[in-house]
Short mmCIF file of C-alpha atoms in Angstrom, two decimals:
data_model
loop_
_atom_site.label_atom_id
_atom_site.label_comp_id
_atom_site.label_asym_id
_atom_site.label_seq_id
_atom_site.Cartn_x
_atom_site.Cartn_y
_atom_site.Cartn_z
CA MET Y 1 140.00 107.65 127.30
CA MET Y 2 140.73 111.13 126.10
CA PRO Y 3 139.85 111.80 122.45
CA ILE Y 4 142.76 112.45 120.14
CA PRO Y 5 142.95 116.13 119.25
CA GLY Y 6 141.78 116.71 115.68
CA SER Y 7 140.06 113.29 115.34
CA GLY Y 8 136.67 114.89 114.66
CA LEU Y 9 138.14 117.06 111.92
CA ALA Y 10 139.79 114.02 110.38
CA LYS Y 11 136.52 112.10 110.34
CA GLY Y 12 134.73 115.02 108.73
CA LEU Y 13 137.39 115.35 106.03
CA ALA Y 14 137.22 111.60 105.40
CA VAL Y 15 133.48 111.81 104.81
CA THR Y 16 134.00 114.78 102.49
CA LEU Y 17 136.65 112.99 100.45
CA ARG Y 18 134.57 109.82 100.23
CA THR Y 19 131.55 111.78 99.00
CA MET Y 20 133.56 113.76 96.46
CA THR Y 21 134.53 110.58 94.66
CA LYS Y 22 130.89 109.56 94.11
CA ARG Y 23 128.65 110.76 91.31
CA SER Y 24 125.94 113.22 92.28
CA HIS Y 25 122.32 112.06 92.03
CA THR Y 26 120.71 115.47 92.14
CA ALA Y 27 117.68 115.68 89.84
CA GLN Y 28 117.33 118.94 87.95
CA TYR Y 29 113.75 119.71 88.96
CA PRO Y 30 111.50 120.88 87.31
CA GLU Y 31 113.20 119.82 84.08
CA VAL Y 32 113.39 116.26 85.45
CA GLN Y 33 110.23 115.09 87.19
CA PRO Y 34 110.69 112.86 90.25
CA GLU Y 35 109.59 109.24 90.19
CA LEU Y 36 106.94 109.15 92.90
CA PRO Y 37 105.76 106.00 94.69
CA PRO Y 38 102.31 104.80 93.62
CA ARG Y 39 100.80 105.63 97.04
CA THR Y 40 102.09 109.19 97.17
CA ARG Y 41 99.79 111.59 99.01
CA GLY Y 42 99.86 114.60 96.76
CA VAL Y 43 96.34 115.99 96.40
CA ILE Y 44 92.81 114.63 96.78
CA GLY Y 45 90.69 113.97 93.71
CA LEU Y 46 86.88 113.94 93.71
CA PHE Y 47 84.80 111.48 91.69
CA GLU Y 48 81.62 113.52 91.83
CA GLU Y 49 79.29 110.84 90.44
CA ASN Y 50 79.88 108.66 93.51
CA CYS Y 51 79.29 111.39 96.09
CA THR Y 52 75.94 111.08 97.92
CA VAL Y 53 76.51 114.10 100.21
CA CYS Y 54 76.58 111.85 103.27
CA MET Y 55 78.92 114.38 104.97
CA LEU Y 56 81.07 111.66 106.55
CA CYS Y 57 84.29 113.13 105.18
CA ALA Y 58 83.50 116.61 106.49
CA ARG Y 59 82.48 115.31 109.93
CA GLU Y 60 85.54 113.10 110.36
CA CYS Y 61 88.08 115.66 109.10
CA PRO Y 62 90.29 116.69 112.07
CA ASP Y 63 91.06 120.08 110.49
CA TRP Y 64 87.54 120.89 109.27
CA CYS Y 65 88.95 121.81 105.88
CA ILE Y 66 86.18 120.22 103.77
CA TYR Y 67 83.24 122.40 102.79
CA ILE Y 68 80.09 120.79 101.35
CA ASP Y 69 76.83 122.42 100.26
CA SER Y 70 73.82 120.60 98.83
CA HIS Y 71 70.09 120.81 98.26
CA LYS Y 72 67.28 118.28 98.05
CA GLU Y 73 65.44 117.37 94.87
CA THR Y 74 62.22 115.41 94.55
CA ILE Y 75 62.21 112.44 92.21
CA PRO Y 76 58.75 111.56 90.85
CA ALA Y 77 57.38 108.07 91.30
CA THR Y 78 58.41 105.61 88.62
CA THR Y 79 55.30 103.44 88.95
CA PRO Y 80 51.63 104.36 89.24
CA GLY Y 81 50.68 104.77 92.87
CA GLY Y 82 54.31 104.88 93.97
CA ARG Y 83 55.77 107.42 96.35
CA GLU Y 84 58.01 110.31 95.42
CA ARG Y 85 61.59 110.18 96.60
CA SER Y 86 64.03 112.88 97.61
CA ARG Y 87 67.78 112.91 97.11
CA ASN Y 88 70.67 115.19 97.95
CA VAL Y 89 72.30 117.05 95.07
CA LEU Y 90 75.84 118.29 95.48
CA ASP Y 91 76.25 122.07 95.06
CA ARG Y 92 79.74 122.62 96.43
CA PHE Y 93 82.63 120.39 97.45
CA ALA Y 94 85.83 122.21 98.36
CA ILE Y 95 89.00 121.33 100.27
CA ASP Y 96 91.26 123.95 101.85
CA PHE Y 97 94.75 122.53 101.36
CA SER Y 98 96.26 125.28 103.48
CA LEU Y 99 94.61 123.50 106.45
CA CYS Y 100 94.74 119.90 105.23
CA MET Y 101 97.32 117.74 107.01
CA TYR Y 102 97.03 114.85 104.49
CA CYS Y 103 95.91 112.30 107.06
CA GLY Y 104 93.67 110.54 104.53
CA ILE Y 105 90.79 110.01 106.96
CA CYS Y 106 88.28 111.48 104.49
CA ILE Y 107 89.33 108.96 101.85
CA GLU Y 108 89.15 106.03 104.27
CA VAL Y 109 85.69 106.85 105.67
CA CYS Y 110 84.04 107.57 102.30
CA PRO Y 111 81.61 104.64 101.86
CA PHE Y 112 81.07 105.23 98.13
CA ASP Y 113 84.65 105.67 96.84
CA ALA Y 114 84.28 109.31 95.86
CA LEU Y 115 87.70 110.50 97.12
CA PHE Y 116 91.10 109.28 95.95
CA TRP Y 117 94.76 110.17 96.43
CA SER Y 118 96.52 111.68 93.45
CA PRO Y 119 100.34 111.83 93.32
CA GLU Y 120 100.25 115.36 91.86
CA PHE Y 121 102.00 117.84 94.13
CA GLU Y 122 102.54 120.92 91.96
CA TYR Y 123 99.76 123.17 93.16
CA ALA Y 124 101.64 125.90 95.02
CA GLU Y 125 100.02 129.35 94.99
CA THR Y 126 101.19 132.86 95.81
CA ASP Y 127 97.89 133.58 97.60
CA ILE Y 128 96.77 131.31 100.44
CA HIS Y 129 93.13 131.75 99.41
CA GLU Y 130 93.89 130.01 96.11
CA LEU Y 131 94.66 126.79 98.01
CA THR Y 132 90.94 126.20 98.53
CA HIS Y 133 90.14 123.93 95.60
CA GLU Y 134 86.54 123.72 94.45
CA ARG Y 135 84.92 120.60 93.00
CA ASP Y 136 85.86 121.48 89.41
CA LYS Y 137 89.54 121.55 90.35
CA LEU Y 138 89.20 118.40 92.45
CA ARG Y 139 87.56 116.71 89.45
CA GLU Y 140 90.59 117.56 87.32
CA TRP Y 141 92.87 115.91 89.88
CA MET Y 142 90.76 112.76 89.56
CA TRP Y 143 92.19 112.01 86.11
CA THR Y 144 95.72 111.86 87.58
CA VAL Y 145 94.83 109.12 90.07
CA PRO Y 146 96.86 106.00 89.22
CA ALA Y 147 95.15 102.71 88.53
CA PRO Y 148 94.89 100.33 91.50
CA PRO Y 149 97.55 97.63 91.70
CA ALA Y 150 96.74 94.20 90.33
CA LEU Y 151 95.40 91.66 92.78
CA ASP Y 152 97.70 88.95 94.07
CA PRO Y 153 96.84 85.72 92.21
CA ALA Y 154 97.07 83.81 95.51
CA ALA Y 155 94.83 86.27 97.37
CA GLU Y 156 91.38 85.29 98.53
CA GLU Y 157 88.55 86.43 96.30
CA PRO Y 158 86.66 89.44 97.76
CA LYS Y 159 83.37 88.49 99.38
CA GLU Y 160 81.44 90.92 97.20
CA LEU Y 161 82.80 89.37 93.99
CA ALA Y 162 82.20 85.84 95.29
CA ALA Y 163 78.59 86.65 96.18
CA ALA Y 164 77.98 88.31 92.81
CA ARG Y 165 79.54 85.38 90.96
CA LYS Y 166 77.41 82.86 92.85
CA THR Y 167 74.28 84.86 92.11
CA VAL Y 168 75.09 84.95 88.39
CA GLU Y 169 75.89 81.23 88.31
CA LYS Y 170 72.61 80.41 90.10
CA ALA Y 171 70.60 82.53 87.66
CA GLU Y 172 72.35 80.91 84.68
CA ALA Y 173 71.67 77.42 86.07
CA GLU Y 174 67.98 78.22 86.58
CA ALA Y 175 67.75 79.62 83.06
CA ARG Y 176 69.36 76.49 81.60
CA ALA Y 177 67.04 74.22 83.59
CA ALA Y 178 63.99 76.16 82.44
CA ALA Y 179 65.16 76.04 78.81
CA GLU Y 180 65.79 72.28 79.01
CA ALA Y 181 62.35 71.69 80.55
CA GLU Y 182 60.68 73.77 77.87
CA ALA Y 183 62.56 71.92 75.11
CA ALA Y 184 61.60 68.55 76.58
CA ALA Y 185 57.95 69.57 76.82
CA ARG Y 186 57.96 70.81 73.22
CA ALA Y 187 59.58 67.59 71.99
CA ALA Y 188 57.01 65.49 73.86
CA ALA Y 189 54.15 67.53 72.41
CA GLU Y 190 55.48 67.13 68.87
CA ALA Y 191 56.15 63.38 69.19
CA GLY Y 192 52.78 62.53 70.84
CA PRO Y 193 50.47 62.19 67.73
CA ALA Y 194 53.03 60.32 65.65
CA GLU Y 195 53.75 57.68 68.31
CA ALA Y 196 50.06 57.09 69.27
CA GLY Y 197 48.81 53.44 68.79
CA PRO Y 198 45.45 52.21 67.38
CA ALA Y 199 42.30 53.65 68.81
CA ALA Y 200 40.56 51.89 71.69
CA GLY Y 201 37.92 49.25 70.58
CA ASP Y 202 39.72 48.52 67.29
CA PRO Y 203 42.18 45.72 68.16
CA ALA Y 204 42.52 44.62 64.57
CA GLY Y 205 43.98 47.87 63.48
CA PRO Y 206 43.29 49.38 60.08
CA ALA Y 207 41.13 47.35 57.66
CA ASP Y 208 42.79 45.35 54.85
CA PRO Y 209 41.55 46.62 51.49
CA ASP Y 210 41.97 43.15 49.89
CA ALA Y 211 39.85 41.32 52.51
CA PRO Y 212 36.36 40.22 51.36
CA ALA Y 213 33.42 42.04 52.78
CA GLY Y 214 30.97 40.40 55.13
CA GLY Y 215 33.33 38.09 56.99
CA ALA Y 216 34.99 34.80 55.92
CA ALA Y 217 34.81 33.55 52.34
#
């Protein structure tokens, strides 16, 4: 069937007229900030205290945009005769956001929860070199990370929490049993002398002061 001449123009004008009758929803950015979803991938925040310099994030990054430097420090023994320990100390943690493709692999593979997504997205720069954010800047982004959503009341309790709760309950039960045993032992020790009967070999008990001396009258 041959199309009617001018039908495409009519459809386009119909869409234009239908849109003209609706109110515009354009937000006047930056005066009006957008309402971002809670899982927005804006920038990556670093919680430095949790970082152990395991280098997993840098090794798994497809773009090789994470730069980490560290050095080793020796920790003296805490007990006499103990061995000294060594640990990695973070010197530099930087992310080049001009290379980052926001895949989130670094956040997923971090075993110590040191990296988080922040919904902040206003970090444009006029110089591409300024898009390499050092750990101080990444630490500032950490304070914009939203709180995790509340757990579903019907969800299964995490195994870690269940194990920790059972351990605490077991320790409390052992402490209560030990306290009850100690209280029972103390009560028995205190009640022993008062409840003791007459001494062996003295079946008559204590002497009567009014009885005559020397036997029967």
